[in-house]
Coordinates of C-alpha atoms in Angstrom, one line a residue:
M1 CA -91.8 16.2 34.9
S2 CA -90.8 13.8 32.7
T3 CA -88.4 10.9 33.7
K4 CA -86.3 8.3 31.6
E5 CA -88.0 4.9 31.6
T6 CA -85.3 2.6 32.8
P7 CA -85.0 -0.6 30.1
P8 CA -86.7 -3.6 30.7
G9 CA -83.9 -6.0 33.1
A10 CA -81.6 -3.0 33.2
D11 CA -81.5 -3.6 37.0
E12 CA -80.7 -7.6 36.6
L13 CA -78.3 -6.7 33.9
R14 CA -76.1 -4.6 35.9
R15 CA -76.6 -7.4 39.0
L16 CA -75.5 -9.9 36.1
G17 CA -72.2 -7.1 35.7
Q18 CA -72.1 -6.2 39.1
A19 CA -71.7 -10.0 39.4
L20 CA -68.6 -10.7 36.5
N21 CA -66.8 -7.9 37.6
G22 CA -66.9 -9.5 41.2
R23 CA -65.1 -12.9 39.6
T24 CA -62.1 -11.7 37.2
E25 CA -60.4 -13.6 38.7
E26 CA -62.2 -16.1 37.8
V27 CA -62.3 -15.1 34.3
V28 CA -58.6 -14.8 33.7
A29 CA -58.0 -18.4 35.8
A30 CA -59.4 -20.1 32.9
M31 CA -58.3 -18.0 30.0
L32 CA -54.7 -19.1 31.4
A33 CA -56.0 -22.8 32.4
R34 CA -57.2 -23.1 28.1
T35 CA -53.4 -22.0 27.2
V36 CA -51.6 -24.2 29.3
D37 CA -54.2 -27.1 28.0
S38 CA -53.3 -25.8 24.4
G39 CA -49.8 -26.6 25.3
C40 CA -48.8 -23.5 23.5
A41 CA -46.7 -21.3 26.3
L42 CA -45.4 -17.9 25.6
D43 CA -42.5 -16.1 27.7
A44 CA -43.4 -16.2 31.0
T45 CA -43.4 -12.1 31.0
V46 CA -45.8 -12.3 27.8
E47 CA -47.9 -14.7 29.5
E48 CA -47.9 -12.1 32.2
R49 CA -49.2 -10.1 29.7
F50 CA -51.8 -11.5 28.4
A51 CA -53.5 -12.1 32.2
R52 CA -53.3 -8.6 32.2
V53 CA -55.7 -8.5 29.4
G54 CA -57.8 -10.8 30.1
T55 CA -58.4 -8.8 33.5
V56 CA -58.9 -5.3 31.9
S57 CA -60.9 -6.2 29.9
T58 CA -63.1 -8.2 31.7
V59 CA -63.3 -5.2 34.5
A60 CA -64.3 -2.8 30.8
V61 CA -67.1 -5.1 29.4
A62 CA -68.4 -5.9 33.1
R63 CA -68.3 -2.5 34.3
W64 CA -70.1 -1.5 31.1
M65 CA -73.7 -4.3 31.9
A66 CA -73.3 -2.7 35.2
G67 CA -74.7 0.5 34.0
E68 CA -71.4 3.0 32.8
S69 CA -71.3 4.3 29.8
V70 CA -69.6 3.0 27.0
E71 CA -66.7 5.1 26.7
V72 CA -66.1 3.9 30.3
A73 CA -65.8 0.7 29.4
R74 CA -63.4 2.2 26.1
E75 CA -61.6 4.1 28.7
V76 CA -60.7 1.6 30.8
G77 CA -60.2 -1.3 27.9
Q78 CA -57.4 1.7 26.3
E79 CA -54.5 -0.5 28.9
S80 CA -54.8 -3.9 26.6
W81 CA -54.9 -1.9 23.5
Q82 CA -51.6 -0.4 24.6
I83 CA -50.5 -4.3 25.8
F84 CA -51.0 -5.6 21.8
A85 CA -48.8 -2.5 20.7
Q86 CA -46.3 -2.9 22.8
L87 CA -46.3 -6.5 21.7
A88 CA -46.3 -5.6 18.4
S89 CA -43.5 -3.6 18.6
Q90 CA -41.3 -6.5 20.4
R91 CA -42.2 -8.7 18.5
A92 CA -42.9 -10.5 21.9
A93 CA -45.8 -12.4 20.4
P94 CA -47.1 -13.8 17.1
L95 CA -50.4 -12.4 15.5
N96 CA -52.3 -15.6 15.9
E97 CA -51.6 -16.5 19.6
V98 CA -52.9 -13.1 20.8
T99 CA -55.6 -13.5 18.5
K100 CA -56.2 -17.4 20.5
R101 CA -55.6 -15.7 23.6
C102 CA -58.5 -13.1 22.7
L103 CA -61.1 -15.8 21.6
R104 CA -60.3 -18.0 25.5
W105 CA -60.6 -14.9 27.0
C106 CA -64.2 -14.1 25.5
D107 CA -64.9 -18.6 26.2
A108 CA -64.2 -18.6 29.9
A109 CA -66.1 -14.5 30.5
S110 CA -68.4 -16.4 28.8
E111 CA -68.9 -19.6 31.0
V112 CA -68.6 -16.8 33.8
L113 CA -71.1 -14.7 33.2
S114 CA -73.6 -18.3 32.5
A115 CA -73.0 -18.9 35.4
C116 CA -73.3 -15.7 37.6
A117 CA -76.7 -16.0 35.9
A118 CA -77.9 -19.1 37.2
E119 CA -76.5 -18.1 40.6
L120 CA -78.9 -14.9 40.0
G121 CA -81.4 -16.4 38.7
V122 CA -81.0 -13.9 35.4
E123 CA -84.0 -14.1 32.6
T124 CA -82.8 -15.9 29.9
V125 CA -83.5 -12.6 27.2
V126 CA -80.7 -10.6 30.4
L127 CA -78.2 -13.3 30.0
A128 CA -78.6 -13.0 26.1
R129 CA -78.1 -9.3 26.0
A130 CA -75.1 -9.7 28.7
Q131 CA -73.5 -11.9 26.1
A132 CA -73.7 -10.1 23.2
M133 CA -71.7 -6.8 24.6
L134 CA -69.3 -9.7 25.5
Q135 CA -69.1 -10.7 21.6
R136 CA -68.9 -6.9 20.9
S137 CA -66.5 -6.3 23.6
L138 CA -64.5 -9.1 22.0
N139 CA -65.0 -7.5 18.0
V140 CA -63.5 -4.1 19.4
T141 CA -60.7 -5.7 21.0
L142 CA -59.7 -7.8 17.7
V143 CA -59.9 -4.7 15.6
R144 CA -57.9 -2.6 18.1
M145 CA -55.6 -5.9 18.3
C146 CA -55.1 -6.2 14.3
E147 CA -54.2 -2.0 14.4
S148 CA -52.1 -2.1 16.6
F149 CA -50.1 -5.1 14.4
E150 CA -50.9 -3.3 11.5
S151 CA -48.9 0.3 12.7
E152 CA -46.5 -1.5 13.8
R153 CA -46.0 -3.5 10.7
R154 CA -46.2 -0.6 8.0
R155 CA -43.3 1.6 11.1
A156 CA -41.4 -1.2 10.7
D157 CA -41.3 -1.2 6.7
E158 CA -40.7 2.1 7.0
E159 CA -37.8 1.6 8.8
L160 CA -36.2 -1.0 6.9
A161 CA -36.6 1.0 4.2
R162 CA -35.0 4.1 5.9
R163 CA -32.7 1.7 7.2
Q164 CA -31.7 0.0 3.4
H165 CA -31.2 3.5 2.1
E166 CA -28.9 4.5 4.8
L167 CA -27.3 1.8 4.4
A168 CA -27.1 2.2 0.5
F169 CA -25.8 5.9 0.9
L170 CA -23.4 4.4 3.7
A171 CA -22.5 2.3 1.0
T172 CA -21.3 4.2 -1.7
H173 CA -20.3 7.4 0.7
D174 CA -17.8 8.2 3.1
A175 CA -19.2 8.3 6.1
L176 CA -17.8 11.4 8.0
T177 CA -17.9 14.0 5.5
G178 CA -20.7 12.5 3.4
L179 CA -18.4 12.5 0.0
P180 CA -19.0 9.8 -2.6
N181 CA -16.9 7.5 -1.5
R182 CA -14.2 5.4 -3.5
T183 CA -17.0 2.9 -5.1
L184 CA -19.1 5.9 -6.3
I185 CA -16.3 7.8 -7.6
L186 CA -14.9 4.5 -9.8
D187 CA -18.7 4.1 -11.3
R188 CA -18.6 7.9 -11.3
V189 CA -15.9 8.1 -13.4
E190 CA -16.6 5.5 -15.7
Q191 CA -19.6 6.7 -16.7
M192 CA -17.7 10.1 -17.1
L193 CA -15.2 8.5 -19.5
M194 CA -17.6 6.5 -21.5
R195 CA -19.5 10.3 -21.8
S196 CA -15.7 11.5 -22.4
R197 CA -15.1 9.0 -25.2
R198 CA -18.4 9.5 -27.1
D199 CA -18.4 13.3 -27.1
R200 CA -15.1 13.6 -27.8
T201 CA -14.5 16.2 -24.6
P202 CA -12.2 16.6 -21.9
L203 CA -11.7 14.7 -18.4
A204 CA -9.3 15.4 -15.9
A205 CA -8.7 13.5 -12.1
L206 CA -7.1 15.6 -9.6
F207 CA -6.0 13.9 -7.1
I208 CA -5.2 16.0 -3.6
D209 CA -4.0 15.0 -0.3
L210 CA -3.5 17.2 2.5
D211 CA -0.2 17.6 3.6
N212 CA 1.5 16.5 7.2
F213 CA -2.1 15.7 8.6
K214 CA -0.6 12.9 10.6
A215 CA 1.0 15.6 12.4
I216 CA -2.6 17.3 13.2
N217 CA -4.1 14.6 13.8
D218 CA -1.0 13.7 16.3
T219 CA -1.2 16.6 18.2
L220 CA -4.9 18.0 18.2
G221 CA -6.3 14.8 18.5
H222 CA -8.3 12.2 16.3
A223 CA -11.8 15.0 16.8
A224 CA -10.1 18.4 15.5
G225 CA -8.7 15.9 12.9
D226 CA -11.9 14.9 11.4
Q227 CA -13.2 18.1 11.8
L228 CA -10.3 19.7 9.5
L229 CA -11.2 16.7 6.9
C230 CA -15.3 18.0 7.0
S231 CA -14.1 21.6 6.5
V232 CA -11.9 21.0 3.6
A233 CA -14.9 18.6 2.5
S234 CA -17.0 21.6 2.2
R235 CA -14.4 24.4 0.8
L236 CA -13.4 21.8 -2.1
T237 CA -17.3 21.1 -3.0
A238 CA -17.9 24.6 -2.9
V239 CA -15.3 25.1 -5.6
V240 CA -16.4 23.0 -8.4
R241 CA -19.3 23.5 -10.5
D242 CA -22.6 20.9 -10.1
T243 CA -21.5 18.8 -13.1
D244 CA -18.2 18.1 -10.9
A245 CA -17.6 14.6 -9.1
V246 CA -15.9 15.5 -5.9
G247 CA -15.1 12.2 -3.5
R248 CA -12.8 11.3 0.1
L249 CA -11.1 8.0 -1.0
G250 CA -10.0 7.5 2.5
G251 CA -8.0 9.3 4.6
D252 CA -6.6 12.1 4.2
E253 CA -7.4 11.7 0.6
F254 CA -10.0 13.5 -1.8
V255 CA -10.3 13.8 -5.7
V256 CA -12.4 15.9 -8.2
V257 CA -13.2 14.9 -11.6
A258 CA -14.0 17.3 -13.9
S259 CA -15.2 17.1 -16.8
E260 CA -16.3 19.8 -20.1
L261 CA -17.5 22.9 -18.6
S262 CA -15.0 22.8 -16.1
L263 CA -12.3 22.1 -18.2
A264 CA -12.5 25.1 -20.3
S265 CA -9.5 26.6 -19.1
G266 CA -7.1 23.7 -18.2
P267 CA -7.0 21.1 -15.2
E268 CA -4.3 23.9 -13.7
L269 CA -6.9 26.7 -13.5
I270 CA -9.0 23.5 -10.6
A271 CA -6.1 23.2 -9.3
E272 CA -5.1 26.9 -8.2
R273 CA -8.6 27.4 -7.2
L274 CA -8.5 24.1 -4.9
L275 CA -5.4 25.3 -3.5
E276 CA -6.5 29.3 -2.7
A277 CA -10.0 27.7 -1.3
L278 CA -7.4 25.9 1.6
D279 CA -5.4 29.0 2.1
H280 CA -7.5 30.5 4.4
P281 CA -6.9 29.2 8.2
F282 CA -9.0 26.6 9.5
K283 CA -10.7 27.7 12.9
L284 CA -11.6 24.2 14.6
E285 CA -13.8 24.2 17.7
G286 CA -12.2 23.3 21.0
A287 CA -8.6 23.8 19.9
P288 CA -6.8 26.3 21.6
Q289 CA -4.3 26.7 19.2
S290 CA -4.9 30.0 16.5
P291 CA -6.1 29.5 13.4
L292 CA -4.7 25.9 11.7
K293 CA -3.5 26.4 8.1
V294 CA -3.3 23.6 6.1
T295 CA -2.1 22.7 2.9
A296 CA -2.6 19.8 0.3
S297 CA -0.5 18.6 -2.6
I298 CA -2.8 18.0 -5.8
G299 CA -1.6 15.7 -8.3
I300 CA -3.3 15.8 -12.0
A301 CA -4.3 12.8 -15.2
S302 CA -6.3 13.9 -17.6
G303 CA -7.4 12.8 -21.0
D304 CA -8.4 9.2 -21.5
R305 CA -7.7 5.9 -19.9
D306 CA -8.8 1.7 -20.1
C307 CA -10.7 2.6 -16.8
A308 CA -11.8 4.3 -13.9
G309 CA -8.1 3.2 -11.4
D310 CA -5.8 3.8 -14.4
L311 CA -6.7 7.6 -14.6
L312 CA -7.1 8.2 -10.5
R313 CA -4.1 6.2 -10.5
D314 CA -2.1 8.5 -12.3
A315 CA -3.5 11.2 -10.5
D316 CA -2.1 9.9 -7.2
I317 CA 1.3 9.3 -9.1
A318 CA 1.2 13.1 -9.8
M319 CA 0.4 13.7 -6.0
Y320 CA 3.7 12.4 -5.1
Q321 CA 5.2 14.0 -7.4
A322 CA 3.7 17.7 -6.5
K323 CA 5.3 16.7 -2.4
W324 CA 8.5 15.7 -3.4
D325 CA 8.6 19.0 -5.6
G326 CA 7.6 20.8 -2.2
R327 CA 4.3 20.2 -1.6
H328 CA 1.2 23.2 -1.1
R329 CA 1.3 22.9 -5.9
F330 CA -0.3 20.5 -8.5
A331 CA 1.5 18.1 -10.9
V332 CA 0.8 17.2 -13.9
F333 CA 1.6 13.5 -14.9
E334 CA 3.5 12.9 -17.4
S335 CA 4.4 8.9 -18.6
G336 CA 8.2 8.6 -16.5
M337 CA 6.4 9.6 -13.4
Q338 CA 5.1 6.3 -12.8
T339 CA 9.4 4.4 -13.3
A340 CA 9.9 7.7 -11.2
V341 CA 7.3 6.3 -8.1
Q342 CA 8.2 2.8 -8.3
T343 CA 11.8 3.6 -7.5
R344 CA 10.9 6.1 -4.5
M345 CA 8.1 3.3 -3.2
E346 CA 10.9 0.6 -3.4
L347 CA 13.7 3.3 -1.7
E348 CA 10.6 3.7 1.3
M349 CA 10.5 -0.3 2.1
D350 CA 13.6 -0.7 1.9
L351 CA 14.1 2.3 4.7
R352 CA 11.2 1.1 6.5
M353 CA 13.0 -2.9 7.3
A354 CA 16.8 -1.4 7.6
L355 CA 16.3 0.2 11.3
E356 CA 14.9 -3.1 12.1
N357 CA 17.5 -4.7 10.4
D358 CA 20.7 -2.2 12.0
E359 CA 21.3 -1.0 8.8
F360 CA 22.2 2.6 10.4
F361 CA 25.1 4.1 11.5
L362 CA 26.6 6.9 12.6
V363 CA 29.8 9.0 12.0
Y364 CA 30.6 12.5 13.7
Q365 CA 32.5 15.0 13.2
P366 CA 34.4 17.4 15.8
T367 CA 33.4 20.9 16.5
F368 CA 36.7 23.2 17.5
S369 CA 37.3 25.9 19.7
L370 CA 38.4 28.7 16.7
Q371 CA 40.3 30.5 19.6
D372 CA 42.5 28.0 21.1
M373 CA 41.9 25.5 18.6
T374 CA 40.7 22.1 21.0
P375 CA 37.6 19.9 20.1
T376 CA 35.2 20.5 21.9
G377 CA 32.5 18.1 20.6
V378 CA 30.8 16.1 17.3
E379 CA 28.2 16.5 15.6
A380 CA 26.5 12.8 15.1
L381 CA 25.6 12.3 11.5
I382 CA 23.4 8.8 9.9
R383 CA 24.6 7.0 7.5
W384 CA 22.7 4.0 5.4
N385 CA 24.7 0.7 5.2
S386 CA 22.6 -0.7 2.8
P387 CA 23.3 -4.5 1.6
T388 CA 21.7 -3.5 -2.2
R389 CA 22.8 0.1 -2.9
G390 CA 26.2 0.6 -0.5
V391 CA 26.8 3.3 1.9
V392 CA 23.7 6.0 1.1
G393 CA 24.5 9.8 2.4
P394 CA 21.6 11.2 4.3
D395 CA 20.9 13.6 1.3
D396 CA 19.1 10.7 -0.4
F397 CA 17.1 9.6 2.8
I398 CA 16.2 11.8 5.2
G399 CA 13.4 13.8 3.2
L400 CA 11.6 10.8 2.9
L401 CA 12.5 9.5 6.0
E402 CA 10.4 12.7 7.3
E403 CA 7.8 12.7 4.1
T404 CA 6.9 9.1 5.9
G405 CA 6.9 10.1 9.2
L406 CA 9.7 7.2 10.0
I407 CA 11.6 10.4 11.0
V408 CA 10.3 10.2 14.7
E409 CA 11.6 6.8 15.4
I410 CA 14.7 6.4 13.8
G411 CA 15.7 10.3 15.7
R412 CA 14.8 8.1 18.2
W413 CA 17.2 6.1 17.6
V414 CA 19.8 8.8 16.7
L415 CA 19.1 10.6 20.0
E416 CA 20.5 6.9 22.2
E417 CA 22.8 6.0 20.3
A418 CA 24.5 9.8 20.2
C419 CA 23.8 10.2 24.3
G420 CA 25.7 6.5 24.6
Q421 CA 28.2 6.9 22.7
G422 CA 29.2 10.2 24.2
V423 CA 29.2 9.2 27.3
R424 CA 31.9 6.1 26.5
W425 CA 34.0 9.0 25.1
R426 CA 33.3 11.1 28.4
E427 CA 34.5 7.8 30.3
A428 CA 37.8 7.5 28.1
G429 CA 38.8 10.6 29.0
H430 CA 37.2 13.3 26.6
P431 CA 35.0 15.9 28.1
I432 CA 33.2 16.1 24.7
G433 CA 29.9 17.2 24.0
V434 CA 27.4 15.6 21.4
A435 CA 25.2 17.5 19.0
V436 CA 21.8 15.6 17.4
N437 CA 19.7 16.9 14.1
V438 CA 16.2 17.1 14.8
S439 CA 13.6 17.4 12.3
A440 CA 10.8 19.6 12.0
R441 CA 8.6 16.2 12.0
Q442 CA 10.0 15.5 15.5
L443 CA 9.3 18.0 16.8
D444 CA 5.4 18.3 15.7
G445 CA 4.3 15.9 18.6
N446 CA 5.2 16.4 22.6
E447 CA 6.4 13.0 22.6
F448 CA 10.0 14.7 21.3
V449 CA 11.0 15.8 25.0
E450 CA 10.2 12.6 26.8
D451 CA 12.3 10.9 24.4
V452 CA 15.7 13.2 25.1
R453 CA 14.5 12.7 28.5
R454 CA 15.0 8.8 27.9
A455 CA 18.0 9.3 26.3
L456 CA 19.9 10.9 28.7
R457 CA 18.3 9.6 31.7
E458 CA 19.1 5.5 30.3
S459 CA 22.6 6.8 28.7
G460 CA 23.9 8.7 32.2
L461 CA 25.2 11.6 30.0
E462 CA 25.2 15.0 31.3
P463 CA 22.2 17.2 30.1
D464 CA 24.5 20.0 29.1
A465 CA 27.2 17.3 26.9
L466 CA 23.7 17.5 24.8
T467 CA 22.7 19.8 22.0
I468 CA 19.9 19.1 19.6
E469 CA 20.5 21.4 16.5
I470 CA 17.3 23.0 14.7
T471 CA 17.2 24.6 11.4
E472 CA 15.3 27.8 11.3
T473 CA 12.9 26.2 8.7
A474 CA 11.3 23.7 11.8
L475 CA 11.6 26.3 14.0
M476 CA 9.4 29.0 12.4
R477 CA 6.6 25.9 11.4
D478 CA 4.9 26.8 14.5
T479 CA 6.1 28.8 16.2
D480 CA 3.8 28.6 20.1
A481 CA 4.4 25.0 20.1
T482 CA 8.1 24.8 18.6
I483 CA 8.4 27.3 21.6
E484 CA 7.0 25.4 24.6
R485 CA 8.6 22.2 23.8
L486 CA 12.5 24.0 23.2
V487 CA 11.8 25.5 26.9
A488 CA 11.2 22.0 28.4
I489 CA 14.3 21.0 26.5
K490 CA 15.9 23.5 28.0
E491 CA 14.2 23.2 31.3
L492 CA 16.0 19.3 31.7
G493 CA 19.7 21.3 30.5
V494 CA 19.8 19.9 27.1
R495 CA 21.6 22.9 25.1
I496 CA 19.8 24.3 21.8
A497 CA 21.3 24.9 18.5
I498 CA 20.0 26.6 15.4
D499 CA 21.4 24.7 12.8
D500 CA 22.0 26.8 9.0
F501 CA 21.1 30.2 10.6
G502 CA 20.9 32.7 7.9
T503 CA 18.9 30.1 5.2
G504 CA 15.7 30.7 7.0
Y505 CA 12.7 32.8 7.8
S506 CA 13.8 33.5 11.7
S507 CA 14.3 37.1 12.4
M508 CA 16.2 38.3 15.4
A509 CA 12.5 39.3 17.5
H510 CA 12.1 35.1 16.9
L511 CA 15.6 34.8 18.5
Q512 CA 15.1 37.1 21.0
H513 CA 11.7 34.3 21.6
F514 CA 13.6 30.8 21.3
P515 CA 15.5 29.6 23.7
V516 CA 18.9 29.6 21.8
D517 CA 22.4 28.7 22.9
A518 CA 24.1 28.5 19.6
L519 CA 23.7 29.4 16.1
K520 CA 25.5 27.1 13.9
I521 CA 26.3 29.7 10.5
D522 CA 25.8 27.7 6.8
R523 CA 28.1 26.7 4.9
S524 CA 27.1 29.0 2.0
F525 CA 28.1 32.0 4.0
I526 CA 31.6 30.9 4.5
A527 CA 32.3 30.4 1.0
Q528 CA 31.0 33.4 0.0
M529 CA 33.8 35.3 2.6
T530 CA 36.4 34.6 0.2
H531 CA 35.2 35.9 -2.9
N532 CA 34.0 38.7 -2.2
H533 CA 33.2 41.7 0.1
E534 CA 29.9 41.4 0.4
G535 CA 29.8 37.7 1.9
E536 CA 32.4 38.8 4.5
T537 CA 30.0 42.0 5.8
I538 CA 27.6 39.6 5.7
L539 CA 29.9 36.9 8.4
H540 CA 30.5 39.4 10.6
T541 CA 27.0 40.7 10.6
L542 CA 26.2 37.4 11.9
V543 CA 28.3 36.7 13.9
Q544 CA 28.1 40.0 15.4
L545 CA 23.8 39.2 15.9
G546 CA 25.4 36.0 17.8
K547 CA 27.0 38.5 20.5
A548 CA 24.7 41.0 20.8
L549 CA 22.1 38.2 22.1
A550 CA 24.8 36.5 23.8
I551 CA 24.9 33.3 21.6
E552 CA 27.5 30.9 20.8
T553 CA 28.5 31.3 16.8
L554 CA 29.3 28.0 15.1
A555 CA 31.0 27.8 11.2
E556 CA 29.8 25.2 9.2
G557 CA 32.2 23.8 6.6
I558 CA 35.3 25.0 6.7
E559 CA 37.8 23.8 4.4
Q560 CA 40.4 26.6 3.5
A561 CA 42.5 28.1 5.8
Q562 CA 42.2 31.6 4.7
E563 CA 38.4 30.7 5.7
L564 CA 39.9 29.8 9.0
S565 CA 42.2 33.1 8.9
L566 CA 39.3 35.2 8.4
L567 CA 36.6 33.4 10.6
Q568 CA 39.3 33.7 13.2
G569 CA 39.3 37.6 12.9
E570 CA 35.5 37.9 13.4
R571 CA 36.4 36.7 16.7
C572 CA 33.6 33.5 15.8
D573 CA 33.5 30.5 18.7
S574 CA 33.7 27.7 16.8
G575 CA 34.1 25.3 13.8
Q576 CA 34.1 22.5 11.7
G577 CA 34.8 21.4 8.5
F578 CA 37.1 19.4 6.3
L579 CA 40.0 21.5 7.1
F580 CA 39.9 19.8 10.3
A581 CA 38.1 16.8 10.1
K582 CA 36.0 14.6 8.0
P583 CA 32.9 12.8 9.7
L584 CA 34.7 10.0 11.2
N585 CA 33.1 6.3 12.4
A586 CA 33.2 6.3 16.7
H587 CA 36.1 4.1 16.1
D588 CA 38.4 6.7 14.6
T589 CA 37.1 9.5 16.5
A590 CA 37.8 8.0 19.7
A591 CA 41.9 7.4 17.9
F592 CA 41.4 10.9 17.1
L593 CA 39.9 12.7 19.9
Q594 CA 43.0 10.5 21.3
E595 CA 46.0 11.4 19.2
W596 CA 45.0 15.2 19.3
T597 CA 45.5 14.1 23.5
D598 CA 49.0 13.2 22.6
R599 CA 50.0 15.5 20.3
G600 CA 48.3 18.7 20.5
S601 CA 47.3 18.9 16.9
F602 CA 45.4 17.1 14.0
P603 CA 45.7 14.2 12.7
R604 CA 46.9 13.9 9.4
S605 CA 44.7 10.8 8.3
T606 CA 41.5 12.6 10.0
V607 CA 41.7 15.6 7.4
A608 CA 40.0 15.5 4.2
Q609 CA 40.8 17.4 1.2
P610 CA 38.5 20.6 0.0
Q611 CA 35.6 19.4 -1.9
A612 CA 35.4 20.7 -5.4
G613 CA 32.4 22.8 -5.4

């Protein structure tokens, strides 16, 4: 049996490796001393890592000299290479300083190794072999260190490139939906305009704005609003051709820019397809409500323009026209629209200042019991005393207040003012109620219930002296949420009336679910009953409906004695109109009530002549 011969000097090399391992701390101390002498110290934590590298590297080479395999030495040295990778990734030390410390470690280890050889009386050839192993270990360490830094450099370059790509994308795309943003859309429109001029092909921009998106955001929260915007973006993108551009300009505003092939049948057809795409209800994750119905208004501008901004501006103007025409529709830009938009914008700016400048005021139209002809209350009606326009009626500004959302703040003021005035009349000995009109926009938010509670608390008005009037259209916008808010208002003790009854979409089934105290029969039915039998039949049906549901009926717009006589014959409960009194300011209303108390009849100065038409 043969035995493997031990290489000459192996025992001495092993003893030399064991000696070096035992003096590891001395090697590290000598390495650190050289660093201090160089005057280039790094952060204390970084220096601790270099000390650890010195320790691990010394142990690795010492075990290799002591007879363990080179693989074992490499395994021990893995920790050093990991430290180098950390230093590189954290950019804790520059490459030249890391290299210097590696060389200082080698010098320190060489000195200690020579001292160990002298103490042990090791032959020169064995020491030379040990020094060669130390140098090889240094070479491997330097290579691995450079590999770590190079790997980190590549990773850093890739990360930088990725981030630059992301920044470039974010600079031209909407972060929420991923659609091109205004910057990129304008650039694409400019290119499409040039191509349209060159090839003499059609071009159109469709400006899309969701209707009542703010109310959705306020009711369901911004997370649901963001989810809705993403869903809308997906549906719009699915409708258009690949050659067309779809973008989000901000908020709930989107744009579609269509060119030659898509416009073969005209931009109106595209607008119809976009509206149809939004017709299907949206199901939002986490929203407790039933699927959400969303509508949009679309403005179309086509043909050549001086620049992309002009084309989008005209489409935007047409979109506003679509909103004014009733929403959930499209409108094509015409030259006169710009003037109309400018006028509308000026009106909006004036309205925004009107409340702050105390330009709004209330007038009050009395209501009467049609059985004994005594006043039962007043309806508060808003007017605007504009310094430039004079006294403006509600028909000229209420619609814009609702569209802009200003109706919420101004409606709150109306509620507080009317309640305060009602208390003053009651304290003066006139036990009448006060009715306040409430818009659909006010009912969209849960804060309306708190507005009513606050107005009652701060004014001191008895809850049953306040009536909230809501149109049928407002009731039917979101029946579940509306019922919930009306029930909360009813629990306060406040009365609820349906205004302009008969002109909306409610049914008897709906009326049974709403906590309604009164139906206000629209003026159009009152006028019809004196002209044809059908009108009288309709009025009879409406009054009987109220009685069947134990709901008070109140006729609006009574202007002729014949109308009053017929209403009394139908046993309608209450009424109001120019036959009794025109809307009066607070002072004249107080005088009217006082004169009624004194005389028991209508003061002639307050009775208005019937209006033509």
